[in-house]
Tab-separated table of C-alpha atoms (C1' of nucleotides) in Angstrom:
chain	number	residue	atom	x	y	z
A	1	UNK	CA	5.192	25.885	-26.000
A	2	UNK	CA	3.525	25.027	-22.666
A	3	UNK	CA	2.525	29.015	-21.744
A	4	UNK	CA	0.381	28.496	-25.025
A	5	UNK	CA	-1.256	25.583	-23.820
A	6	UNK	CA	-2.184	27.306	-20.741
A	7	UNK	CA	-3.319	30.247	-22.236
A	8	UNK	CA	-5.098	28.521	-24.878
A	9	UNK	CA	-7.353	27.017	-22.181
A	10	UNK	CA	-7.850	30.415	-20.303
A	11	UNK	CA	-5.190	29.866	-17.392
A	12	UNK	CA	-2.619	32.167	-16.007
A	13	UNK	CA	0.768	31.461	-16.822
A	14	UNK	CA	2.302	31.089	-13.662
A	15	UNK	CA	5.347	29.041	-12.916
A	16	UNK	CA	3.579	26.265	-10.892
A	17	UNK	CA	1.710	25.252	-13.729
A	18	UNK	CA	4.192	25.281	-16.306
A	19	UNK	CA	6.375	23.141	-13.902
A	20	UNK	CA	3.967	20.846	-13.440
A	21	UNK	CA	3.204	20.582	-17.139
A	22	UNK	CA	6.742	20.589	-18.052
A	23	UNK	CA	7.428	17.434	-15.865
A	24	UNK	CA	4.088	15.744	-17.040
A	25	UNK	CA	5.785	16.020	-20.556
A	26	UNK	CA	9.016	14.838	-19.348
A	27	UNK	CA	8.022	11.839	-16.857
A	28	UNK	CA	9.593	8.897	-17.597
A	29	UNK	CA	6.250	7.127	-16.413
A	30	UNK	CA	3.434	8.503	-18.406
A	31	UNK	CA	0.936	7.686	-15.634
A	32	UNK	CA	1.886	9.564	-12.455
A	33	UNK	CA	0.538	10.587	-9.138
A	34	UNK	CA	-0.019	13.863	-7.548
A	35	UNK	CA	2.290	12.898	-4.772
A	36	UNK	CA	5.130	11.930	-7.486
A	37	UNK	CA	5.011	15.401	-8.881
A	38	UNK	CA	5.100	16.990	-5.783
A	39	UNK	CA	7.903	14.986	-4.880
A	40	UNK	CA	9.885	15.341	-8.056
A	41	UNK	CA	9.483	19.215	-8.139
A	42	UNK	CA	10.549	19.099	-4.772
A	43	UNK	CA	13.555	17.207	-5.676
A	44	UNK	CA	14.644	19.544	-8.378
A	45	UNK	CA	14.372	22.582	-6.251
A	46	UNK	CA	10.957	23.867	-7.037
A	47	UNK	CA	9.226	24.272	-3.940
A	48	UNK	CA	5.458	23.953	-4.899
A	49	UNK	CA	2.977	23.110	-2.514
A	50	UNK	CA	0.891	19.870	-2.892
A	51	UNK	CA	-2.134	21.902	-2.757
A	52	UNK	CA	-1.212	23.619	-5.784
A	53	UNK	CA	-0.332	20.426	-7.508
A	54	UNK	CA	-3.790	18.820	-7.010
A	55	UNK	CA	-5.345	22.367	-8.106
A	56	UNK	CA	-3.298	22.565	-11.333
A	57	UNK	CA	-3.856	18.950	-12.014
A	58	UNK	CA	-7.747	19.267	-11.608
A	59	UNK	CA	-7.796	22.634	-13.858
A	60	UNK	CA	-5.627	20.990	-16.440
A	61	UNK	CA	-8.018	17.864	-16.514
A	62	UNK	CA	-11.325	20.334	-16.582
A	63	UNK	CA	-9.433	21.973	-19.398
A	64	UNK	CA	-8.691	18.674	-21.253
A	65	UNK	CA	-4.880	18.909	-21.270
A	66	UNK	CA	-4.686	15.480	-19.188
A	67	UNK	CA	-6.611	12.704	-17.856
A	68	UNK	CA	-6.907	11.076	-14.838
A	69	UNK	CA	-7.410	7.238	-14.067
A	70	UNK	CA	-8.029	5.455	-11.044
A	71	UNK	CA	-6.499	1.992	-11.620
A	72	UNK	CA	-7.918	-0.380	-9.060
A	73	UNK	CA	-6.076	-0.771	-5.450
A	74	UNK	CA	-3.839	2.211	-6.697
A	75	UNK	CA	-3.844	5.960	-6.298
A	76	UNK	CA	-5.304	8.341	-8.954
A	77	UNK	CA	-2.701	8.883	-11.604
A	78	UNK	CA	-3.011	11.678	-14.556
A	79	UNK	CA	-1.341	11.253	-17.751
A	80	UNK	CA	-0.653	13.937	-20.588
A	81	UNK	CA	-3.603	13.722	-22.949
A	82	UNK	CA	-1.773	13.594	-26.266
A	83	UNK	CA	-2.954	11.549	-29.359
A	84	UNK	CA	-5.787	9.508	-29.704
A	85	UNK	CA	-8.333	7.981	-27.032
A	86	UNK	CA	-7.031	4.673	-25.947
A	87	UNK	CA	-7.881	2.497	-22.923
A	88	UNK	CA	-5.396	0.840	-20.380
A	89	UNK	CA	-4.071	-2.968	-19.647
A	90	UNK	CA	-2.244	-3.112	-16.095
A	91	UNK	CA	-0.078	-5.592	-14.834
A	92	UNK	CA	-1.295	-6.356	-11.598
A	93	UNK	CA	2.137	-7.678	-10.304
A	94	UNK	CA	4.289	-5.089	-11.360
A	95	UNK	CA	2.227	-2.140	-12.232
A	96	UNK	CA	3.068	-1.950	-15.828
A	97	UNK	CA	0.836	-0.094	-17.826
A	98	UNK	CA	0.289	-0.471	-21.649
A	99	UNK	CA	-2.229	1.609	-23.584
A	100	UNK	CA	-4.317	0.356	-26.427
A	101	UNK	CA	-7.429	1.260	-28.834
A	102	UNK	CA	-9.883	-1.096	-30.237
A	103	UNK	CA	-12.407	0.217	-32.530
A	104	UNK	CA	-14.382	-2.939	-32.123
A	105	UNK	CA	-14.909	-1.941	-28.707
A	106	UNK	CA	-15.487	1.475	-29.075
A	107	UNK	CA	-18.157	1.180	-31.347
A	108	UNK	CA	-20.092	-1.593	-29.341
A	109	UNK	CA	-19.840	0.856	-26.230
A	110	UNK	CA	-21.545	3.503	-28.322
A	111	UNK	CA	-24.140	0.823	-29.726
A	112	UNK	CA	-24.868	-0.452	-26.144
A	113	UNK	CA	-25.333	3.124	-24.489
A	114	UNK	CA	-27.681	3.800	-27.311
A	115	UNK	CA	-29.640	0.532	-26.605
A	116	UNK	CA	-30.097	1.758	-23.060
A	117	UNK	CA	-31.249	5.482	-24.067
A	118	UNK	CA	-28.268	6.824	-23.063
A	119	UNK	CA	-26.013	9.649	-24.612
A	120	UNK	CA	-22.706	8.251	-23.958
A	121	UNK	CA	-20.240	11.064	-22.529
A	122	UNK	CA	-17.157	9.089	-21.286
A	123	UNK	CA	-16.091	5.166	-20.583
A	124	UNK	CA	-13.419	3.683	-18.372
A	125	UNK	CA	-12.131	0.466	-19.502
A	126	UNK	CA	-9.127	-1.214	-17.907
A	127	UNK	CA	-7.745	-4.659	-18.261
A	128	UNK	CA	-5.909	-6.266	-15.333
A	129	UNK	CA	-3.646	-9.286	-15.782
A	130	UNK	CA	-0.205	-10.564	-15.363
A	131	UNK	CA	2.346	-9.558	-18.155
A	132	UNK	CA	4.584	-12.325	-18.550
A	133	UNK	CA	7.747	-9.889	-18.599
A	134	UNK	CA	10.697	-11.181	-17.281
A	135	UNK	CA	11.196	-8.169	-14.688
A	136	UNK	CA	7.729	-8.442	-13.694
A	137	UNK	CA	8.124	-12.005	-12.884
A	138	UNK	CA	11.495	-11.409	-11.030
A	139	UNK	CA	9.550	-9.130	-8.512
A	140	UNK	CA	7.336	-11.714	-7.122
A	141	UNK	CA	9.991	-14.752	-7.231
B	1	UNK	CA	-29.451	-19.947	3.209
B	2	UNK	CA	-26.957	-17.491	3.996
B	3	UNK	CA	-25.170	-19.424	6.640
B	4	UNK	CA	-24.316	-21.868	3.935
B	5	UNK	CA	-23.010	-19.561	1.954
B	6	UNK	CA	-20.605	-18.201	4.754
B	7	UNK	CA	-19.427	-21.745	5.836
B	8	UNK	CA	-18.805	-22.740	2.174
B	9	UNK	CA	-16.132	-20.128	1.895
B	10	UNK	CA	-14.676	-20.405	5.349
B	11	UNK	CA	-16.089	-17.581	7.225
B	12	UNK	CA	-17.575	-18.260	10.784
B	13	UNK	CA	-21.361	-17.771	10.875
B	14	UNK	CA	-21.961	-14.452	12.794
B	15	UNK	CA	-24.749	-12.232	12.972
B	16	UNK	CA	-23.109	-9.295	11.476
B	17	UNK	CA	-21.996	-11.167	8.816
B	18	UNK	CA	-25.479	-12.671	8.192
B	19	UNK	CA	-27.140	-9.283	8.542
B	20	UNK	CA	-25.080	-7.755	6.134
B	21	UNK	CA	-25.305	-10.381	3.306
B	22	UNK	CA	-29.142	-10.488	3.913
B	23	UNK	CA	-29.159	-6.798	3.650
B	24	UNK	CA	-27.187	-7.143	0.219
B	25	UNK	CA	-29.983	-9.733	-0.813
B	26	UNK	CA	-32.796	-7.506	-0.134
B	27	UNK	CA	-31.488	-4.281	-1.176
B	28	UNK	CA	-33.678	-2.090	-3.363
B	29	UNK	CA	-30.318	-0.468	-4.929
B	30	UNK	CA	-28.203	-3.047	-6.109
B	31	UNK	CA	-25.240	-0.992	-5.750
B	32	UNK	CA	-24.697	0.054	-2.382
B	33	UNK	CA	-21.948	1.824	-0.206
B	34	UNK	CA	-20.734	0.494	2.987
B	35	UNK	CA	-21.970	3.664	4.693
B	36	UNK	CA	-25.455	2.909	3.535
B	37	UNK	CA	-25.382	-0.796	4.539
B	38	UNK	CA	-24.388	0.477	8.078
B	39	UNK	CA	-26.905	3.207	8.189
B	40	UNK	CA	-29.516	0.577	7.096
B	41	UNK	CA	-28.311	-1.746	9.699
B	42	UNK	CA	-28.719	0.827	12.293
B	43	UNK	CA	-31.852	1.987	11.331
B	44	UNK	CA	-33.415	-1.609	11.504
B	45	UNK	CA	-31.959	-1.866	14.724
B	46	UNK	CA	-28.975	-3.922	14.324
B	47	UNK	CA	-26.099	-1.985	15.953
B	48	UNK	CA	-23.110	-3.059	13.580
B	49	UNK	CA	-20.031	-1.248	13.675
B	50	UNK	CA	-18.774	0.508	10.687
B	51	UNK	CA	-15.492	-1.434	10.799
B	52	UNK	CA	-17.351	-4.636	10.874
B	53	UNK	CA	-19.266	-3.549	7.619
B	54	UNK	CA	-15.875	-2.755	6.074
B	55	UNK	CA	-14.140	-6.140	7.299
B	56	UNK	CA	-17.062	-8.265	6.212
B	57	UNK	CA	-17.287	-6.594	2.757
B	58	UNK	CA	-13.604	-7.303	2.187
B	59	UNK	CA	-13.905	-10.728	3.068
B	60	UNK	CA	-16.901	-11.444	1.005
B	61	UNK	CA	-15.029	-9.846	-1.745
B	62	UNK	CA	-12.183	-12.206	-1.320
B	63	UNK	CA	-14.617	-14.995	-1.303
B	64	UNK	CA	-16.133	-13.839	-4.251
B	65	UNK	CA	-19.621	-13.309	-3.137
B	66	UNK	CA	-19.750	-9.999	-3.910
B	67	UNK	CA	-18.208	-7.608	-6.373
B	68	UNK	CA	-16.285	-3.978	-5.432
B	69	UNK	CA	-16.876	-1.102	-7.804
B	70	UNK	CA	-15.687	2.346	-7.874
B	71	UNK	CA	-17.563	4.309	-10.352
B	72	UNK	CA	-15.916	7.815	-10.906
B	73	UNK	CA	-16.699	10.499	-8.693
B	74	UNK	CA	-18.618	8.182	-6.260
B	75	UNK	CA	-17.756	6.133	-3.250
B	76	UNK	CA	-17.072	2.425	-3.625
B	77	UNK	CA	-20.134	0.291	-4.088
B	78	UNK	CA	-20.721	-3.321	-3.741
B	79	UNK	CA	-22.895	-5.689	-5.489
B	80	UNK	CA	-23.628	-9.327	-4.850
B	81	UNK	CA	-22.173	-11.749	-7.266
B	82	UNK	CA	-25.335	-13.195	-8.678
B	83	UNK	CA	-25.507	-14.553	-12.090
B	84	UNK	CA	-23.233	-13.800	-14.958
B	85	UNK	CA	-20.623	-11.400	-15.162
B	86	UNK	CA	-21.688	-7.826	-16.541
B	87	UNK	CA	-20.333	-4.347	-16.642
B	88	UNK	CA	-21.933	-1.228	-16.094
B	89	UNK	CA	-23.548	2.009	-17.390
B	90	UNK	CA	-23.934	4.674	-15.416
B	91	UNK	CA	-25.909	8.105	-15.792
B	92	UNK	CA	-23.586	11.141	-14.870
B	93	UNK	CA	-26.832	13.166	-13.833
B	94	UNK	CA	-28.706	10.855	-11.900
B	95	UNK	CA	-26.840	8.169	-10.489
B	96	UNK	CA	-28.769	5.342	-12.202
B	97	UNK	CA	-26.908	2.195	-12.765
B	98	UNK	CA	-27.401	-0.339	-15.729
B	99	UNK	CA	-25.902	-3.683	-16.152
B	100	UNK	CA	-24.739	-5.160	-19.532
B	101	UNK	CA	-22.907	-7.864	-21.061
B	102	UNK	CA	-21.284	-7.866	-24.493
B	103	UNK	CA	-19.854	-10.897	-25.867
B	104	UNK	CA	-18.019	-9.209	-28.526
B	105	UNK	CA	-16.254	-6.838	-26.166
B	106	UNK	CA	-15.318	-9.550	-23.690
B	107	UNK	CA	-13.810	-11.308	-26.444
B	108	UNK	CA	-11.931	-8.635	-27.794
B	109	UNK	CA	-10.770	-7.890	-24.428
B	110	UNK	CA	-9.067	-11.173	-24.412
B	111	UNK	CA	-7.532	-10.768	-27.465
B	112	UNK	CA	-5.918	-7.546	-26.514
B	113	UNK	CA	-4.529	-8.926	-23.537
B	114	UNK	CA	-2.963	-11.756	-25.611
B	115	UNK	CA	-1.691	-9.613	-28.167
B	116	UNK	CA	0.293	-7.906	-25.258
B	117	UNK	CA	1.565	-11.056	-23.823
B	118	UNK	CA	-0.513	-10.764	-20.534
B	119	UNK	CA	-2.943	-12.978	-18.840
B	120	UNK	CA	-6.159	-11.411	-18.532
B	121	UNK	CA	-7.419	-11.660	-14.820
B	122	UNK	CA	-9.945	-9.106	-14.645
B	123	UNK	CA	-11.429	-5.996	-16.154
B	124	UNK	CA	-13.444	-2.775	-15.309
B	125	UNK	CA	-15.514	-1.500	-18.022
B	126	UNK	CA	-17.723	1.490	-17.295
B	127	UNK	CA	-19.829	3.669	-19.506
B	128	UNK	CA	-20.849	7.308	-18.594
B	129	UNK	CA	-23.263	8.907	-19.995
B	130	UNK	CA	-26.800	10.879	-19.753
B	131	UNK	CA	-29.817	8.610	-19.495
B	132	UNK	CA	-33.036	10.173	-21.195
B	133	UNK	CA	-35.290	9.545	-18.501
B	134	UNK	CA	-37.876	11.805	-17.144
B	135	UNK	CA	-36.883	11.570	-13.514
B	136	UNK	CA	-33.291	12.325	-14.470
B	137	UNK	CA	-34.106	15.434	-16.565
B	138	UNK	CA	-36.178	16.352	-13.682
B	139	UNK	CA	-33.167	16.324	-11.407
B	140	UNK	CA	-31.219	18.714	-12.906
B	141	UNK	CA	-33.984	20.855	-14.627
C	1	DT	C1'	3.894	50.895	-13.522
C	2	DC	C1'	-0.704	49.972	-10.779
C	3	DG	C1'	-4.223	47.533	-8.987
C	4	DC	C1'	-6.801	43.753	-8.389
C	5	DA	C1'	-8.375	39.407	-9.658
C	6	DA	C1'	-6.237	35.302	-9.482
C	7	DG	C1'	-2.776	31.834	-8.203
C	8	DT	C1'	-0.110	29.961	-4.154
C	9	DG	C1'	1.729	27.714	-0.144
C	10	DA	C1'	1.402	26.071	4.742
C	11	DG	C1'	-1.272	23.631	7.265
C	12	DA	C1'	-5.685	22.532	9.186
C	13	DA	C1'	-9.700	20.148	7.735
C	14	DT	C1'	-12.584	16.273	5.421
C	15	DG	C1'	-13.904	11.760	4.532
C	16	DG	C1'	-13.296	7.439	3.562
C	17	DT	C1'	-11.182	3.602	5.064
C	18	DT	C1'	-8.298	0.628	7.791
C	19	DC	C1'	-6.403	-0.397	12.487
C	20	DT	C1'	-5.745	-1.043	17.523
C	21	DC	C1'	-7.273	-3.523	21.298
C	22	DA	C1'	-10.226	-4.876	25.085
C	23	DT	C1'	-14.133	-7.843	24.949
C	24	DC	C1'	-17.329	-11.195	23.312
C	25	DT	C1'	-18.756	-15.682	20.195
C	26	DT	C1'	-18.306	-19.458	17.394
C	27	DA	C1'	-17.034	-24.099	16.500
C	28	DC	C1'	-15.590	-28.210	18.064
C	29	DA	C1'	-13.968	-31.501	21.427
C	30	DT	C1'	-15.140	-33.117	25.433
D	1	DA	C1'	-24.125	-29.009	27.972
D	2	DT	C1'	-19.476	-26.791	28.538
D	3	DG	C1'	-14.686	-24.989	28.211
D	4	DT	C1'	-11.529	-23.136	25.365
D	5	DA	C1'	-9.085	-21.604	21.705
D	6	DA	C1'	-9.205	-19.206	17.401
D	7	DG	C1'	-11.324	-15.790	15.570
D	8	DA	C1'	-14.801	-11.943	15.201
D	9	DT	C1'	-16.587	-7.487	16.957
D	10	DG	C1'	-17.147	-2.356	18.588
D	11	DA	C1'	-15.626	1.989	19.539
D	12	DG	C1'	-12.700	5.176	18.326
D	13	DA	C1'	-7.851	6.394	17.043
D	14	DA	C1'	-5.166	6.316	13.181
D	15	DC	C1'	-4.489	6.985	8.314
D	16	DC	C1'	-3.916	9.012	3.968
D	17	DA	C1'	-5.412	11.127	-0.311
D	18	DT	C1'	-7.576	14.989	-1.225
D	19	DT	C1'	-9.754	19.495	-0.405
D	20	DC	C1'	-10.276	23.890	1.821
D	21	DT	C1'	-8.601	28.032	4.471
D	22	DC	C1'	-6.321	32.496	4.573
D	23	DA	C1'	-2.772	35.736	4.746
D	24	DC	C1'	0.366	36.485	1.141
D	25	DT	C1'	2.025	36.580	-3.560
D	26	DT	C1'	1.920	37.290	-8.681
D	27	DG	C1'	0.239	37.769	-13.717
D	28	DC	C1'	-1.437	40.910	-16.846
D	29	DG	C1'	-4.409	44.648	-19.009
D	30	DA	C1'	-5.180	49.346	-18.394
DNA sequence: TCGCAAGTGAGAATGGTTCTCATCTTACAT
DNA sequence: ATGTAAGATGAGAACCATTCTCACTTGCGA
């Protein structure tokens, strides 16, 4: 249950936080902007302030419940942290986002960081390309 | 000569563009923000508007003369496109940026994109860690 | 149930970036 | 050299995502 998740990370269980977490879990798009969350909550009758959405997202991120991504050109999107780590491949035409995990790359990253004398804390890898999906092609004609 | 570079990409040769390009070439920090460019030009007596800096940078990027990076948490930085492609490793404490190229990773990226049916156009890979540099450690105590 | 620390909402503030528009330059043909 | 049209520039306004402020409300341990 979502209340558990909040309690576990030391956050008070409040209606806005529950709604936001719930939306994140049921969202059709896995990667979603703060604006979209705000708008969708509004549409479903929950009057939650935009500031609250941003605040909650920041706290969820700090608590490791969600991850923040800044794909090039677009707004910041948030994604529920479920399952193992992964990176993204984004279609530059239609915005479709797919996820992948590649052990070879992960391992190399660690080695590279070591070679530079860095302790690896995090990384951001995003591939940009054109997906040859029919719906995608349709959009650009 | 810089004038050549501008002409080659179809941009008129103007004083602001030459100055900005020149600064990019001689900057001590290879990765530099628009603000910094603006400020440094101002300090060296060149009154070039901030809007012009942004415009020029956008054009240089479109022309492939420079590359834009958005490291997490920070502002957008620009870097002269010289030499082969590379990715970055950034120290989350002191902001130091190092560059690297790794064939293994580059190859895997292409394969991954193919597996998803994407035509790879670009990618962004940045590693974040703590460099164990004395100057770095000094900053955080 | 109370009290208070913590959370919330509205709107103002911020800050990086882009736009507007009147004025100036470049590049090219004369 | 010079006129001219297309393009470039600078100042400041506008934008827009995000954060802050502050008066009010709520969750939750005592």
